[in-house]
């Protein structure tokens, strides 16, 4: 898929699984299990799907998946599996190495989005992309340093502190342009100041939903994760942003859907529904 001067590729960084009840909040299992079937431990399969943009002399990644620093205990809890796909192997399919990446836009610093930012080399944690600038909302950076007891388990300082130590961090502030042709929406429901990138050339527009709409099953407005710090804020953000996506025929890119990469949506008498599934590359 091409938007403006960028060629877009979806990058599978590996699979994992999270508790289905936590992923669907107040929606009863009798409903959500029809959309995504859980495993024997009630976990649903999840992708950690990054987006690669190539063009204008840049090779940009949006989010980088879980990465490779987890203990065996955490890998088992989250069913992390990098055997079929991982970040660097997926980049290799596009003839790119870590050194080729020029920019990394992090939607937020939860481990399933930012974990791949760094890696452990003989006991030292280093930036995975040594030549890249990493873009993080300043307000989110500050929130990540003082999480509550409720969201502390989602932040691992070793995912992001080495970026600051190596001088690779670029703070973004608000909804302006992050890079040419890439703006963002700020969402405060899931966490503080999540930046959801929008790639547009005025004709085609793609929203990288991140955790505003983690899977295609989360398109209906009240299907909101229990992980969200402020679910009623998420509800209003979804109402506003998805209405615009319907009106302007945006493509929604789903970071966590195990099977559906992207789709357009429409309004039906039952609420918002998927219109057309889209494969990005
Ligand atoms: Zn996530």
Short mmCIF file of C-alpha atoms and ligand atoms in Angstrom, two decimals:
data_model
loop_
_atom_site.label_atom_id
_atom_site.label_comp_id
_atom_site.label_asym_id
_atom_site.label_seq_id
_atom_site.Cartn_x
_atom_site.Cartn_y
_atom_site.Cartn_z
CA UNK A 1 0.00 0.00 0.00
CA UNK A 2 1.23 3.48 -0.83
CA UNK A 3 0.19 6.72 0.88
CA UNK A 4 1.85 9.88 -0.39
CA UNK A 5 5.57 9.32 -0.61
CA UNK A 6 5.51 6.32 1.73
CA UNK A 7 5.28 2.62 0.93
CA UNK A 8 3.57 0.93 3.90
CA UNK A 9 4.31 -2.59 5.14
CA UNK A 10 2.87 -4.36 8.13
CA UNK A 11 5.58 -5.89 10.32
CA UNK A 12 4.68 -8.87 12.50
CA UNK A 13 6.90 -8.85 15.61
CA UNK A 14 5.58 -12.04 17.25
CA UNK A 15 2.44 -13.24 18.94
CA UNK A 16 1.30 -13.16 22.56
CA UNK A 17 -1.92 -13.58 24.51
CA UNK A 18 -3.83 -11.61 27.13
CA UNK A 19 -6.75 -12.44 29.36
CA UNK A 20 -9.93 -12.19 27.30
CA UNK A 21 -11.91 -10.71 30.19
CA UNK A 22 -9.35 -7.92 30.61
CA UNK A 23 -9.32 -7.29 26.85
CA UNK A 24 -13.10 -6.81 26.64
CA UNK A 25 -13.90 -5.07 29.94
CA UNK A 26 -17.61 -5.15 30.73
CA UNK A 27 -18.57 -7.18 27.66
CA UNK A 28 -19.70 -10.68 28.76
CA UNK A 29 -17.62 -13.64 27.63
CA UNK A 30 -20.70 -15.18 26.01
CA UNK A 31 -20.48 -12.31 23.50
CA UNK A 32 -16.73 -11.74 23.04
CA UNK A 33 -15.85 -15.44 22.70
CA UNK A 34 -17.85 -15.45 19.46
CA UNK A 35 -15.45 -12.83 18.06
CA UNK A 36 -12.18 -14.22 19.42
CA UNK A 37 -12.03 -17.70 20.95
CA UNK A 38 -9.96 -17.95 24.17
CA UNK A 39 -7.44 -20.68 25.03
CA UNK A 40 -7.73 -23.03 28.05
CA UNK A 41 -6.48 -20.22 30.33
CA UNK A 42 -9.02 -17.72 28.98
CA UNK A 43 -6.37 -15.83 26.99
CA UNK A 44 -7.04 -14.51 23.49
CA UNK A 45 -4.39 -14.59 20.74
CA UNK A 46 -2.83 -11.20 20.02
CA UNK A 47 -0.56 -9.82 17.32
CA UNK A 48 2.06 -7.14 18.00
CA UNK A 49 1.93 -5.59 14.56
CA UNK A 50 4.24 -2.71 13.78
CA UNK A 51 4.00 -0.54 10.67
CA UNK A 52 6.97 0.21 8.42
CA UNK A 53 6.95 3.31 6.22
CA UNK A 54 9.59 3.62 3.53
CA UNK A 55 9.99 6.80 1.50
CA UNK A 56 11.46 10.29 1.36
CA UNK A 57 14.81 8.89 2.44
CA UNK A 58 13.33 7.55 5.67
CA UNK A 59 12.59 4.11 7.05
CA UNK A 60 10.09 4.68 9.85
CA UNK A 61 8.68 2.17 12.33
CA UNK A 62 5.49 2.76 14.27
CA UNK A 63 5.69 0.69 17.48
CA UNK A 64 8.06 -2.23 17.84
CA UNK A 65 6.25 -5.04 19.70
CA UNK A 66 7.26 -6.90 22.85
CA UNK A 67 10.94 -7.36 22.07
CA UNK A 68 13.18 -10.09 23.42
CA UNK A 69 14.06 -9.16 27.02
CA UNK A 70 11.42 -11.16 28.89
CA UNK A 71 12.07 -13.75 31.55
CA UNK A 72 10.75 -17.25 30.94
CA UNK A 73 8.13 -16.65 33.62
CA UNK A 74 6.70 -13.58 31.85
CA UNK A 75 6.94 -15.27 28.45
CA UNK A 76 4.76 -18.08 29.83
CA UNK A 77 2.22 -15.70 31.41
CA UNK A 78 1.84 -13.76 28.17
CA UNK A 79 2.34 -16.77 25.83
CA UNK A 80 4.99 -14.83 23.95
CA UNK A 81 6.10 -16.56 20.77
CA UNK A 82 8.74 -15.11 18.44
CA UNK A 83 9.40 -18.41 16.66
CA UNK A 84 7.27 -17.61 13.59
CA UNK A 85 7.78 -13.84 13.41
CA UNK A 86 10.03 -11.36 15.08
CA UNK A 87 10.83 -7.72 14.52
CA UNK A 88 14.26 -8.02 12.90
CA UNK A 89 13.34 -11.08 10.79
CA UNK A 90 10.29 -9.23 9.48
CA UNK A 91 12.45 -6.21 8.59
CA UNK A 92 14.88 -8.50 6.79
CA UNK A 93 12.07 -9.50 4.42
CA UNK A 94 12.21 -5.88 3.24
CA UNK A 95 16.02 -5.99 3.01
CA UNK A 96 16.38 -3.80 6.09
CA UNK A 97 18.55 -4.19 9.17
CA UNK A 98 18.16 -2.44 12.52
CA UNK A 99 20.80 0.10 11.45
CA UNK A 100 18.64 1.20 8.49
CA UNK A 101 15.74 2.46 10.62
CA UNK A 102 15.77 6.27 10.75
CA UNK A 103 12.74 6.95 12.98
CA UNK A 104 10.68 5.04 15.55
CA UNK A 105 7.32 6.48 16.57
CA UNK A 106 6.18 4.95 19.88
CA UNK A 107 2.44 5.26 20.46
CA UNK A 108 3.06 4.75 24.18
CA UNK A 109 5.55 2.95 26.40
CA UNK A 110 3.61 -0.17 27.47
CA UNK A 111 5.84 -3.20 26.93
CA UNK A 112 3.80 -4.67 24.08
CA UNK A 113 4.40 -1.48 22.07
CA UNK A 114 7.86 -0.31 23.16
CA UNK A 115 9.60 -3.52 24.31
CA UNK A 116 11.38 -3.96 20.97
CA UNK A 117 13.00 -0.52 21.35
CA UNK A 118 15.88 -2.06 23.27
CA UNK A 119 17.60 -5.43 23.54
CA UNK A 120 19.90 -7.17 25.97
CA UNK A 121 23.44 -7.73 24.77
CA UNK A 122 25.50 -9.71 27.29
CA UNK A 123 23.73 -8.10 30.22
CA UNK A 124 23.69 -4.54 28.83
CA UNK A 125 20.41 -3.14 27.51
CA UNK A 126 20.95 -1.11 24.34
CA UNK A 127 18.75 0.64 21.77
CA UNK A 128 17.74 -1.80 19.00
CA UNK A 129 17.85 0.96 16.36
CA UNK A 130 21.10 2.87 17.03
CA UNK A 131 20.65 5.33 14.15
CA UNK A 132 17.00 6.17 14.80
CA UNK A 133 15.25 9.02 16.53
CA UNK A 134 12.55 7.69 18.85
CA UNK A 135 9.41 9.86 19.16
CA UNK A 136 7.41 9.81 22.42
CA UNK A 137 4.83 12.29 23.72
CA UNK A 138 6.45 14.25 26.54
CA UNK A 139 3.34 13.97 28.72
CA UNK A 140 3.32 10.20 28.28
CA UNK A 141 7.04 9.97 29.09
CA UNK A 142 6.36 11.76 32.36
CA UNK A 143 3.37 9.50 33.13
CA UNK A 144 5.48 6.40 32.46
CA UNK A 145 7.81 7.51 35.24
CA UNK A 146 5.05 7.69 37.81
CA UNK A 147 2.59 4.89 37.00
CA UNK A 148 -0.10 3.92 39.48
CA UNK A 149 -0.22 0.51 41.14
CA UNK A 150 -2.84 -0.37 38.53
CA UNK A 151 -0.72 0.18 35.40
CA UNK A 152 2.79 -0.29 36.82
CA UNK A 153 3.05 -3.84 35.40
CA UNK A 154 2.77 -2.43 31.85
CA UNK A 155 5.92 -0.27 32.06
CA UNK A 156 9.47 -1.60 32.06
CA UNK A 157 12.01 1.25 32.36
CA UNK A 158 14.60 -0.83 30.47
CA UNK A 159 12.35 -0.51 27.39
CA UNK A 160 12.80 3.25 27.29
CA UNK A 161 15.45 4.60 29.69
CA UNK A 162 18.35 3.51 27.40
CA UNK A 163 16.83 5.68 24.63
CA UNK A 164 17.32 8.76 26.80
CA UNK A 165 20.78 7.64 27.92
CA UNK A 166 21.88 7.29 24.26
CA UNK A 167 20.37 10.66 23.28
CA UNK A 168 17.91 9.09 20.81
CA UNK A 169 14.74 10.47 22.34
CA UNK A 170 12.65 13.15 20.62
CA UNK A 171 9.69 14.48 22.55
CA UNK A 172 6.49 15.22 20.67
CA UNK A 173 3.85 17.50 22.11
CA UNK A 174 0.20 17.33 21.09
CA UNK A 175 -1.38 16.55 17.74
CA UNK A 176 1.01 18.32 15.36
CA UNK A 177 3.08 16.73 12.62
CA UNK A 178 5.53 14.12 13.91
CA UNK A 179 7.21 13.54 10.55
CA UNK A 180 6.28 14.66 7.00
CA UNK A 181 2.81 13.29 6.21
CA UNK A 182 2.36 11.83 9.71
CA UNK A 183 0.23 13.55 12.35
CA UNK A 184 -1.37 11.94 15.38
CA UNK A 185 -4.40 11.85 17.63
CA UNK A 186 -3.82 12.12 21.35
CA UNK A 187 -5.85 9.67 23.43
CA UNK A 188 -6.05 9.79 27.21
CA UNK A 189 -8.41 6.88 27.91
CA UNK A 190 -6.04 3.91 27.67
CA UNK A 191 -3.13 5.76 29.27
CA UNK A 192 -2.00 9.40 29.42
CA UNK A 193 -1.16 10.95 26.03
CA UNK A 194 -1.09 7.91 23.77
CA UNK A 195 -0.24 9.15 20.25
CA UNK A 196 -2.14 7.33 17.49
CA UNK A 197 -0.39 8.16 14.19
CA UNK A 198 -2.32 9.19 11.07
CA UNK A 199 -0.69 8.79 7.67
CA UNK A 200 -2.48 10.76 4.98
CA UNK A 201 -1.90 12.21 1.55
CA UNK A 202 -5.30 13.89 1.43
CA UNK A 203 -6.81 11.02 -0.57
CA UNK A 204 -5.94 7.92 1.45
CA UNK A 205 -5.78 8.11 5.24
CA UNK A 206 -4.68 5.37 7.63
CA UNK A 207 -5.04 5.53 11.41
CA UNK A 208 -2.64 3.37 13.41
CA UNK A 209 -5.15 2.67 16.18
CA UNK A 210 -2.74 1.28 18.80
CA UNK A 211 -4.79 0.60 21.94
CA UNK A 212 -7.68 2.92 21.07
CA UNK A 213 -9.06 0.03 18.98
CA UNK A 214 -6.68 -2.88 19.61
CA UNK A 215 -8.51 -5.49 17.47
CA UNK A 216 -11.27 -5.45 14.89
CA UNK A 217 -13.57 -6.86 17.60
CA UNK A 218 -13.10 -3.59 19.54
CA UNK A 219 -14.74 -1.43 16.85
CA UNK A 220 -18.15 -1.32 18.67
CA UNK A 221 -18.04 1.70 21.02
CA UNK A 222 -18.58 -0.07 24.39
CA UNK A 223 -16.05 -2.86 23.66
CA UNK A 224 -13.29 -1.26 25.73
CA UNK A 225 -10.40 -2.92 27.53
CA UNK A 226 -10.41 -3.24 31.32
CA UNK A 227 -6.74 -2.20 31.11
CA UNK A 228 -7.80 1.35 30.21
CA UNK A 229 -7.16 3.88 32.99
CA UNK A 230 -10.15 6.01 31.94
CA UNK A 231 -12.71 3.89 30.05
CA UNK A 232 -15.31 6.67 29.75
CA UNK A 233 -12.68 8.88 28.13
CA UNK A 234 -11.91 6.02 25.70
CA UNK A 235 -15.62 5.82 24.90
CA UNK A 236 -15.77 9.48 23.88
CA UNK A 237 -12.47 9.29 22.00
CA UNK A 238 -13.76 6.29 20.03
CA UNK A 239 -17.07 8.03 19.34
CA UNK A 240 -15.32 11.11 17.95
CA UNK A 241 -12.43 9.51 16.07
CA UNK A 242 -14.36 6.58 14.59
CA UNK A 243 -17.11 8.93 13.34
CA UNK A 244 -14.42 10.88 11.48
CA UNK A 245 -13.00 7.59 10.18
CA UNK A 246 -16.44 6.67 8.82
CA UNK A 247 -17.05 10.13 7.31
CA UNK A 248 -13.64 10.23 5.60
CA UNK A 249 -13.33 6.52 4.79
CA UNK A 250 -10.12 6.05 6.79
CA UNK A 251 -8.34 2.72 6.99
CA UNK A 252 -7.98 1.51 10.58
CA UNK A 253 -4.79 -0.45 11.26
CA UNK A 254 -5.15 -2.97 14.10
CA UNK A 255 -1.95 -3.55 16.06
CA UNK A 256 -3.24 -6.45 18.15
CA UNK A 257 -5.70 -8.34 15.94
CA UNK A 258 -4.30 -11.84 15.33
CA UNK A 259 -5.91 -12.10 11.88
CA UNK A 260 -7.30 -8.75 10.65
CA UNK A 261 -4.55 -6.27 9.75
CA UNK A 262 -6.73 -3.35 8.78
CA UNK A 263 -10.25 -2.41 7.73
CA UNK A 264 -12.63 0.39 6.88
CA UNK A 265 -15.75 0.81 9.02
CA UNK A 266 -19.32 2.00 8.63
CA UNK A 267 -22.35 2.83 10.77
CA UNK A 268 -25.18 0.29 10.86
CA UNK A 269 -28.40 0.20 12.89
CA UNK A 270 -26.45 -1.95 15.40
CA UNK A 271 -23.63 0.57 15.73
CA UNK A 272 -20.21 0.69 14.11
CA UNK A 273 -19.24 -2.39 12.07
CA UNK A 274 -16.37 -3.46 9.81
CA UNK A 275 -16.99 -2.58 6.18
CA UNK A 276 -14.03 -4.02 4.29
CA UNK A 277 -10.98 -5.90 5.55
CA UNK A 278 -7.72 -4.65 4.07
CA UNK A 279 -4.30 -6.26 3.75
CA UNK A 280 -1.59 -3.61 3.90
CA UNK A 281 1.11 -5.54 2.07
ZN1 LIG B 1 -1.23 -2.84 23.62
#
